[in-house]
JSON list of C-alpha atoms in Angstrom, two decimals:
[
{"chain": "D", "resi": 891, "resn": "MET", "atom": "CA", "xyz": [0.01, -0.01, 0.00]},
{"chain": "D", "resi": 892, "resn": "HIS", "atom": "CA", "xyz": [1.45, 3.34, -1.01]},
{"chain": "D", "resi": 893, "resn": "GLU", "atom": "CA", "xyz": [0.48, 6.74, 0.34]},
{"chain": "D", "resi": 894, "resn": "THR", "atom": "CA", "xyz": [-0.95, 9.16, -2.15]},
{"chain": "D", "resi": 895, "resn": "ALA", "atom": "CA", "xyz": [-1.29, 12.93, -1.91]},
{"chain": "D", "resi": 896, "resn": "ALA", "atom": "CA", "xyz": [-5.08, 12.55, -1.81]},
{"chain": "D", "resi": 897, "resn": "ALA", "atom": "CA", "xyz": [-4.98, 10.03, 1.04]},
{"chain": "D", "resi": 898, "resn": "GLN", "atom": "CA", "xyz": [-2.38, 11.85, 3.12]},
{"chain": "D", "resi": 899, "resn": "PRO", "atom": "CA", "xyz": [-3.75, 13.99, 5.97]},
{"chain": "D", "resi": 900, "resn": "ALA", "atom": "CA", "xyz": [-2.89, 17.69, 6.01]},
{"chain": "D", "resi": 901, "resn": "GLY", "atom": "CA", "xyz": [0.12, 18.87, 7.97]},
{"chain": "D", "resi": 902, "resn": "PRO", "atom": "CA", "xyz": [3.53, 17.39, 8.54]},
{"chain": "D", "resi": 903, "resn": "PRO", "atom": "CA", "xyz": [4.05, 13.92, 9.99]},
{"chain": "D", "resi": 904, "resn": "THR", "atom": "CA", "xyz": [4.65, 14.13, 13.74]},
{"chain": "D", "resi": 905, "resn": "GLY", "atom": "CA", "xyz": [5.69, 10.52, 14.47]},
{"chain": "D", "resi": 906, "resn": "ARG", "atom": "CA", "xyz": [4.89, 6.84, 14.24]},
{"chain": "D", "resi": 907, "resn": "LEU", "atom": "CA", "xyz": [2.50, 4.65, 16.24]},
{"chain": "D", "resi": 908, "resn": "SER", "atom": "CA", "xyz": [3.22, 0.91, 16.49]},
{"chain": "D", "resi": 909, "resn": "CYS", "atom": "CA", "xyz": [1.03, -1.71, 18.16]},
{"chain": "D", "resi": 910, "resn": "THR", "atom": "CA", "xyz": [2.06, -5.32, 18.51]},
{"chain": "D", "resi": 911, "resn": "ILE", "atom": "CA", "xyz": [-0.57, -8.01, 18.86]},
{"chain": "D", "resi": 912, "resn": "GLY", "atom": "CA", "xyz": [0.43, -11.52, 19.80]},
{"chain": "D", "resi": 913, "resn": "ASN", "atom": "CA", "xyz": [-1.25, -14.84, 20.59]},
{"chain": "D", "resi": 914, "resn": "ASN", "atom": "CA", "xyz": [-4.17, -15.16, 18.24]},
{"chain": "D", "resi": 915, "resn": "PHE", "atom": "CA", "xyz": [-4.90, -11.85, 16.51]},
{"chain": "D", "resi": 916, "resn": "ALA", "atom": "CA", "xyz": [-8.36, -13.07, 15.36]},
{"chain": "D", "resi": 917, "resn": "ALA", "atom": "CA", "xyz": [-9.53, -13.40, 18.96]},
{"chain": "D", "resi": 918, "resn": "ILE", "atom": "CA", "xyz": [-8.21, -9.94, 19.85]},
{"chain": "D", "resi": 919, "resn": "ALA", "atom": "CA", "xyz": [-9.93, -8.25, 16.89]},
{"chain": "D", "resi": 920, "resn": "LYS", "atom": "CA", "xyz": [-13.24, -10.00, 17.67]},
{"chain": "D", "resi": 921, "resn": "SER", "atom": "CA", "xyz": [-13.24, -9.55, 21.43]},
{"chain": "D", "resi": 922, "resn": "GLN", "atom": "CA", "xyz": [-11.74, -6.04, 21.54]},
{"chain": "D", "resi": 923, "resn": "ARG", "atom": "CA", "xyz": [-8.99, -7.00, 23.95]},
{"chain": "D", "resi": 924, "resn": "PRO", "atom": "CA", "xyz": [-6.37, -4.33, 24.66]},
{"chain": "D", "resi": 925, "resn": "THR", "atom": "CA", "xyz": [-3.13, -4.09, 22.75]},
{"chain": "D", "resi": 926, "resn": "GLU", "atom": "CA", "xyz": [0.06, -2.30, 23.71]},
{"chain": "D", "resi": 927, "resn": "CYS", "atom": "CA", "xyz": [1.10, 0.62, 21.55]},
{"chain": "D", "resi": 928, "resn": "ARG", "atom": "CA", "xyz": [4.15, 2.86, 21.35]},
{"chain": "D", "resi": 929, "resn": "PHE", "atom": "CA", "xyz": [4.14, 6.37, 19.88]},
{"chain": "D", "resi": 930, "resn": "ARG", "atom": "CA", "xyz": [7.53, 7.66, 18.70]},
{"chain": "D", "resi": 931, "resn": "PRO", "atom": "CA", "xyz": [7.11, 11.38, 18.09]},
{"chain": "D", "resi": 932, "resn": "ARG", "atom": "CA", "xyz": [9.63, 13.12, 15.84]},
{"chain": "D", "resi": 933, "resn": "ARG", "atom": "CA", "xyz": [10.43, 15.34, 18.81]},
{"chain": "D", "resi": 934, "resn": "GLY", "atom": "CA", "xyz": [9.96, 14.40, 22.45]},
{"chain": "D", "resi": 935, "resn": "PRO", "atom": "CA", "xyz": [9.94, 11.18, 24.49]},
{"chain": "D", "resi": 936, "resn": "ILE", "atom": "CA", "xyz": [8.29, 7.90, 23.46]},
{"chain": "D", "resi": 937, "resn": "GLN", "atom": "CA", "xyz": [4.70, 7.62, 24.74]},
{"chain": "D", "resi": 938, "resn": "HIS", "atom": "CA", "xyz": [3.06, 4.30, 25.64]},
{"chain": "D", "resi": 939, "resn": "TYR", "atom": "CA", "xyz": [-0.66, 3.64, 25.13]},
{"chain": "D", "resi": 940, "resn": "ASN", "atom": "CA", "xyz": [-3.07, 0.81, 25.75]},
{"chain": "D", "resi": 941, "resn": "GLY", "atom": "CA", "xyz": [-5.22, 0.36, 22.67]},
{"chain": "D", "resi": 942, "resn": "ILE", "atom": "CA", "xyz": [-8.48, -1.39, 21.84]},
{"chain": "D", "resi": 943, "resn": "VAL", "atom": "CA", "xyz": [-9.47, -2.12, 18.25]},
{"chain": "D", "resi": 944, "resn": "ARG", "atom": "CA", "xyz": [-13.22, -1.35, 18.24]},
{"chain": "D", "resi": 945, "resn": "SER", "atom": "CA", "xyz": [-13.88, -2.13, 14.59]},
{"chain": "D", "resi": 946, "resn": "PHE", "atom": "CA", "xyz": [-11.90, -4.24, 12.14]},
{"chain": "D", "resi": 947, "resn": "SER", "atom": "CA", "xyz": [-13.01, -4.64, 8.48]},
{"chain": "D", "resi": 948, "resn": "LEU", "atom": "CA", "xyz": [-10.76, -7.39, 7.09]},
{"chain": "D", "resi": 949, "resn": "ASP", "atom": "CA", "xyz": [-10.92, -11.14, 7.47]},
{"chain": "D", "resi": 950, "resn": "LEU", "atom": "CA", "xyz": [-7.34, -12.36, 7.85]},
{"chain": "D", "resi": 951, "resn": "GLY", "atom": "CA", "xyz": [-8.18, -15.89, 8.92]},
{"chain": "D", "resi": 952, "resn": "SER", "atom": "CA", "xyz": [-5.93, -17.39, 11.57]},
{"chain": "D", "resi": 953, "resn": "VAL", "atom": "CA", "xyz": [-3.14, -14.84, 11.83]},
{"chain": "D", "resi": 954, "resn": "ARG", "atom": "CA", "xyz": [-1.29, -15.66, 15.06]},
{"chain": "D", "resi": 955, "resn": "THR", "atom": "CA", "xyz": [0.69, -12.44, 15.54]},
{"chain": "D", "resi": 956, "resn": "ALA", "atom": "CA", "xyz": [0.28, -9.12, 13.87]},
{"chain": "D", "resi": 957, "resn": "THR", "atom": "CA", "xyz": [1.66, -5.61, 13.78]},
{"chain": "D", "resi": 958, "resn": "MET", "atom": "CA", "xyz": [-0.19, -2.34, 13.36]},
{"chain": "D", "resi": 959, "resn": "VAL", "atom": "CA", "xyz": [1.84, 0.68, 12.24]},
{"chain": "D", "resi": 960, "resn": "TRP", "atom": "CA", "xyz": [0.62, 4.19, 11.42]},
{"chain": "D", "resi": 961, "resn": "ARG", "atom": "CA", "xyz": [2.30, 7.48, 10.48]},
{"chain": "D", "resi": 962, "resn": "VAL", "atom": "CA", "xyz": [0.91, 10.12, 12.83]},
{"chain": "D", "resi": 963, "resn": "TYR", "atom": "CA", "xyz": [-0.06, 13.62, 11.66]},
{"chain": "D", "resi": 964, "resn": "GLY", "atom": "CA", "xyz": [-1.04, 16.49, 13.93]},
{"chain": "D", "resi": 965, "resn": "PRO", "atom": "CA", "xyz": [-0.92, 20.25, 14.40]},
{"chain": "D", "resi": 966, "resn": "TYR", "atom": "CA", "xyz": [2.10, 20.24, 16.70]},
{"chain": "D", "resi": 967, "resn": "ALA", "atom": "CA", "xyz": [5.85, 20.35, 16.22]},
{"chain": "D", "resi": 968, "resn": "ARG", "atom": "CA", "xyz": [6.36, 18.51, 19.52]},
{"chain": "D", "resi": 969, "resn": "ALA", "atom": "CA", "xyz": [3.55, 16.10, 20.39]},
{"chain": "D", "resi": 970, "resn": "PRO", "atom": "CA", "xyz": [2.25, 16.79, 23.91]},
{"chain": "D", "resi": 971, "resn": "LEU", "atom": "CA", "xyz": [2.00, 13.90, 26.38]},
{"chain": "D", "resi": 972, "resn": "GLY", "atom": "CA", "xyz": [-1.31, 12.13, 25.78]},
{"chain": "D", "resi": 973, "resn": "ALA", "atom": "CA", "xyz": [-1.89, 13.72, 22.36]},
{"chain": "D", "resi": 974, "resn": "LEU", "atom": "CA", "xyz": [-3.12, 10.38, 20.97]},
{"chain": "D", "resi": 975, "resn": "GLY", "atom": "CA", "xyz": [-5.40, 9.58, 23.91]},
{"chain": "D", "resi": 976, "resn": "GLY", "atom": "CA", "xyz": [-9.01, 9.14, 22.82]},
{"chain": "D", "resi": 977, "resn": "SER", "atom": "CA", "xyz": [-11.05, 7.52, 20.07]},
{"chain": "D", "resi": 978, "resn": "PHE", "atom": "CA", "xyz": [-10.06, 7.31, 16.39]},
{"chain": "D", "resi": 979, "resn": "LYS", "atom": "CA", "xyz": [-12.47, 6.56, 13.58]},
{"chain": "D", "resi": 980, "resn": "SER", "atom": "CA", "xyz": [-12.14, 6.03, 9.85]},
{"chain": "D", "resi": 981, "resn": "GLY", "atom": "CA", "xyz": [-14.21, 7.89, 7.30]},
{"chain": "D", "resi": 982, "resn": "SER", "atom": "CA", "xyz": [-16.33, 11.01, 7.59]},
{"chain": "D", "resi": 983, "resn": "ALA", "atom": "CA", "xyz": [-19.77, 12.27, 6.65]},
{"chain": "D", "resi": 984, "resn": "THR", "atom": "CA", "xyz": [-18.66, 12.49, 3.02]},
{"chain": "D", "resi": 985, "resn": "ALA", "atom": "CA", "xyz": [-16.27, 9.51, 2.88]},
{"chain": "D", "resi": 986, "resn": "PRO", "atom": "CA", "xyz": [-17.46, 6.15, 4.21]},
{"chain": "D", "resi": 987, "resn": "SER", "atom": "CA", "xyz": [-15.33, 4.02, 6.50]},
{"chain": "D", "resi": 988, "resn": "THR", "atom": "CA", "xyz": [-13.15, 1.73, 4.36]},
{"chain": "D", "resi": 989, "resn": "PRO", "atom": "CA", "xyz": [-9.97, -0.26, 4.98]},
{"chain": "D", "resi": 990, "resn": "GLY", "atom": "CA", "xyz": [-6.77, 1.72, 4.56]},
{"chain": "D", "resi": 991, "resn": "ASN", "atom": "CA", "xyz": [-8.36, 5.10, 5.30]},
{"chain": "D", "resi": 992, "resn": "ALA", "atom": "CA", "xyz": [-6.73, 7.45, 7.76]},
{"chain": "D", "resi": 993, "resn": "LEU", "atom": "CA", "xyz": [-8.15, 7.32, 11.28]},
{"chain": "D", "resi": 994, "resn": "VAL", "atom": "CA", "xyz": [-8.98, 10.71, 12.83]},
{"chain": "D", "resi": 995, "resn": "GLY", "atom": "CA", "xyz": [-9.24, 11.39, 16.56]},
{"chain": "D", "resi": 996, "resn": "GLY", "atom": "CA", "xyz": [-7.15, 11.65, 19.68]},
{"chain": "D", "resi": 997, "resn": "LYS", "atom": "CA", "xyz": [-7.20, 14.63, 22.00]},
{"chain": "D", "resi": 998, "resn": "ASP", "atom": "CA", "xyz": [-9.58, 17.23, 20.49]},
{"chain": "D", "resi": 999, "resn": "ASN", "atom": "CA", "xyz": [-9.69, 15.20, 17.21]},
{"chain": "D", "resi": 1000, "resn": "GLU", "atom": "CA", "xyz": [-6.40, 16.81, 16.17]},
{"chain": "D", "resi": 1001, "resn": "ALA", "atom": "CA", "xyz": [-4.47, 13.69, 15.12]},
{"chain": "D", "resi": 1002, "resn": "SER", "atom": "CA", "xyz": [-4.63, 11.50, 12.02]},
{"chain": "D", "resi": 1003, "resn": "LEU", "atom": "CA", "xyz": [-3.23, 7.98, 11.68]},
{"chain": "D", "resi": 1004, "resn": "LEU", "atom": "CA", "xyz": [-2.34, 6.71, 8.21]},
{"chain": "D", "resi": 1005, "resn": "PRO", "atom": "CA", "xyz": [-1.41, 3.00, 7.79]},
{"chain": "D", "resi": 1006, "resn": "LEU", "atom": "CA", "xyz": [2.18, 2.39, 6.67]},
{"chain": "D", "resi": 1007, "resn": "PRO", "atom": "CA", "xyz": [3.57, -0.51, 4.65]},
{"chain": "D", "resi": 1008, "resn": "LEU", "atom": "CA", "xyz": [5.88, -2.78, 6.64]},
{"chain": "D", "resi": 1009, "resn": "GLN", "atom": "CA", "xyz": [9.48, -3.05, 5.45]},
{"chain": "D", "resi": 1010, "resn": "GLY", "atom": "CA", "xyz": [11.17, -6.38, 4.71]},
{"chain": "D", "resi": 1011, "resn": "ASN", "atom": "CA", "xyz": [9.73, -9.72, 5.82]},
{"chain": "D", "resi": 1012, "resn": "ARG", "atom": "CA", "xyz": [8.03, -8.54, 9.00]},
{"chain": "D", "resi": 1013, "resn": "GLY", "atom": "CA", "xyz": [4.54, -9.65, 7.97]},
{"chain": "D", "resi": 1014, "resn": "ILE", "atom": "CA", "xyz": [1.33, -7.79, 7.18]},
{"chain": "D", "resi": 1015, "resn": "ASN", "atom": "CA", "xyz": [0.36, -4.44, 8.68]},
{"chain": "D", "resi": 1016, "resn": "VAL", "atom": "CA", "xyz": [-3.14, -5.17, 9.91]},
{"chain": "D", "resi": 1017, "resn": "ALA", "atom": "CA", "xyz": [-3.66, -1.44, 10.58]},
{"chain": "D", "resi": 1018, "resn": "ILE", "atom": "CA", "xyz": [-5.16, -1.24, 7.07]},
{"chain": "D", "resi": 1019, "resn": "GLY", "atom": "CA", "xyz": [-8.23, -3.08, 8.42]},
{"chain": "D", "resi": 1020, "resn": "VAL", "atom": "CA", "xyz": [-8.75, -0.98, 11.54]},
{"chain": "D", "resi": 1021, "resn": "THR", "atom": "CA", "xyz": [-11.72, 1.38, 11.25]},
{"chain": "D", "resi": 1022, "resn": "ALA", "atom": "CA", "xyz": [-12.09, 2.32, 14.97]},
{"chain": "D", "resi": 1023, "resn": "LEU", "atom": "CA", "xyz": [-9.44, 2.44, 17.69]},
{"chain": "D", "resi": 1024, "resn": "ASP", "atom": "CA", "xyz": [-9.36, 3.69, 21.28]},
{"chain": "D", "resi": 1025, "resn": "LEU", "atom": "CA", "xyz": [-6.06, 4.74, 22.89]},
{"chain": "D", "resi": 1026, "resn": "THR", "atom": "CA", "xyz": [-5.36, 5.47, 26.55]},
{"chain": "D", "resi": 1027, "resn": "LEU", "atom": "CA", "xyz": [-2.04, 6.95, 27.70]},
{"chain": "D", "resi": 1028, "resn": "VAL", "atom": "CA", "xyz": [-0.01, 4.80, 30.07]},
{"chain": "D", "resi": 1029, "resn": "GLU", "atom": "CA", "xyz": [1.40, 7.38, 32.45]},
{"chain": "D", "resi": 1030, "resn": "PRO", "atom": "CA", "xyz": [5.21, 7.40, 32.64]},
{"chain": "D", "resi": 1031, "resn": "GLY", "atom": "CA", "xyz": [6.34, 5.20, 35.52]},
{"chain": "D", "resi": 1032, "resn": "ARG", "atom": "CA", "xyz": [3.17, 3.06, 35.44]},
{"chain": "D", "resi": 1033, "resn": "ARG", "atom": "CA", "xyz": [4.33, 0.56, 32.81]},
{"chain": "D", "resi": 1034, "resn": "ARG", "atom": "CA", "xyz": [4.75, -3.08, 33.82]}
]
């Protein structure tokens, strides 16, 4: 999947969000179990989030482990702590929710997540099938 100018959200990229899902991805997508995510802003410290995929639009069969990776866009040069906390949804009133669309949401609906292709032989980026995602900041010092 390649980004196009039409699909790319406005504004400069502000970082990358990666979520790793292990032990039976199909069960996680169907039961909305939490996933662990890591936001690497272009400037500032790494932020950790717990995520829940609320809506997934692809049938991938029995994928055992999966990765979700998005390029993050937002109106800030340095992403504030918790900037991605909140609900993200695909589509809009004029564009229906479809796989591969950018997700829009976060704090004050200021962030956009655009699925990225994975490099090398690391598997499939299942982010292309996510149409709704909730993220909650894991406060620094509270990680396991």
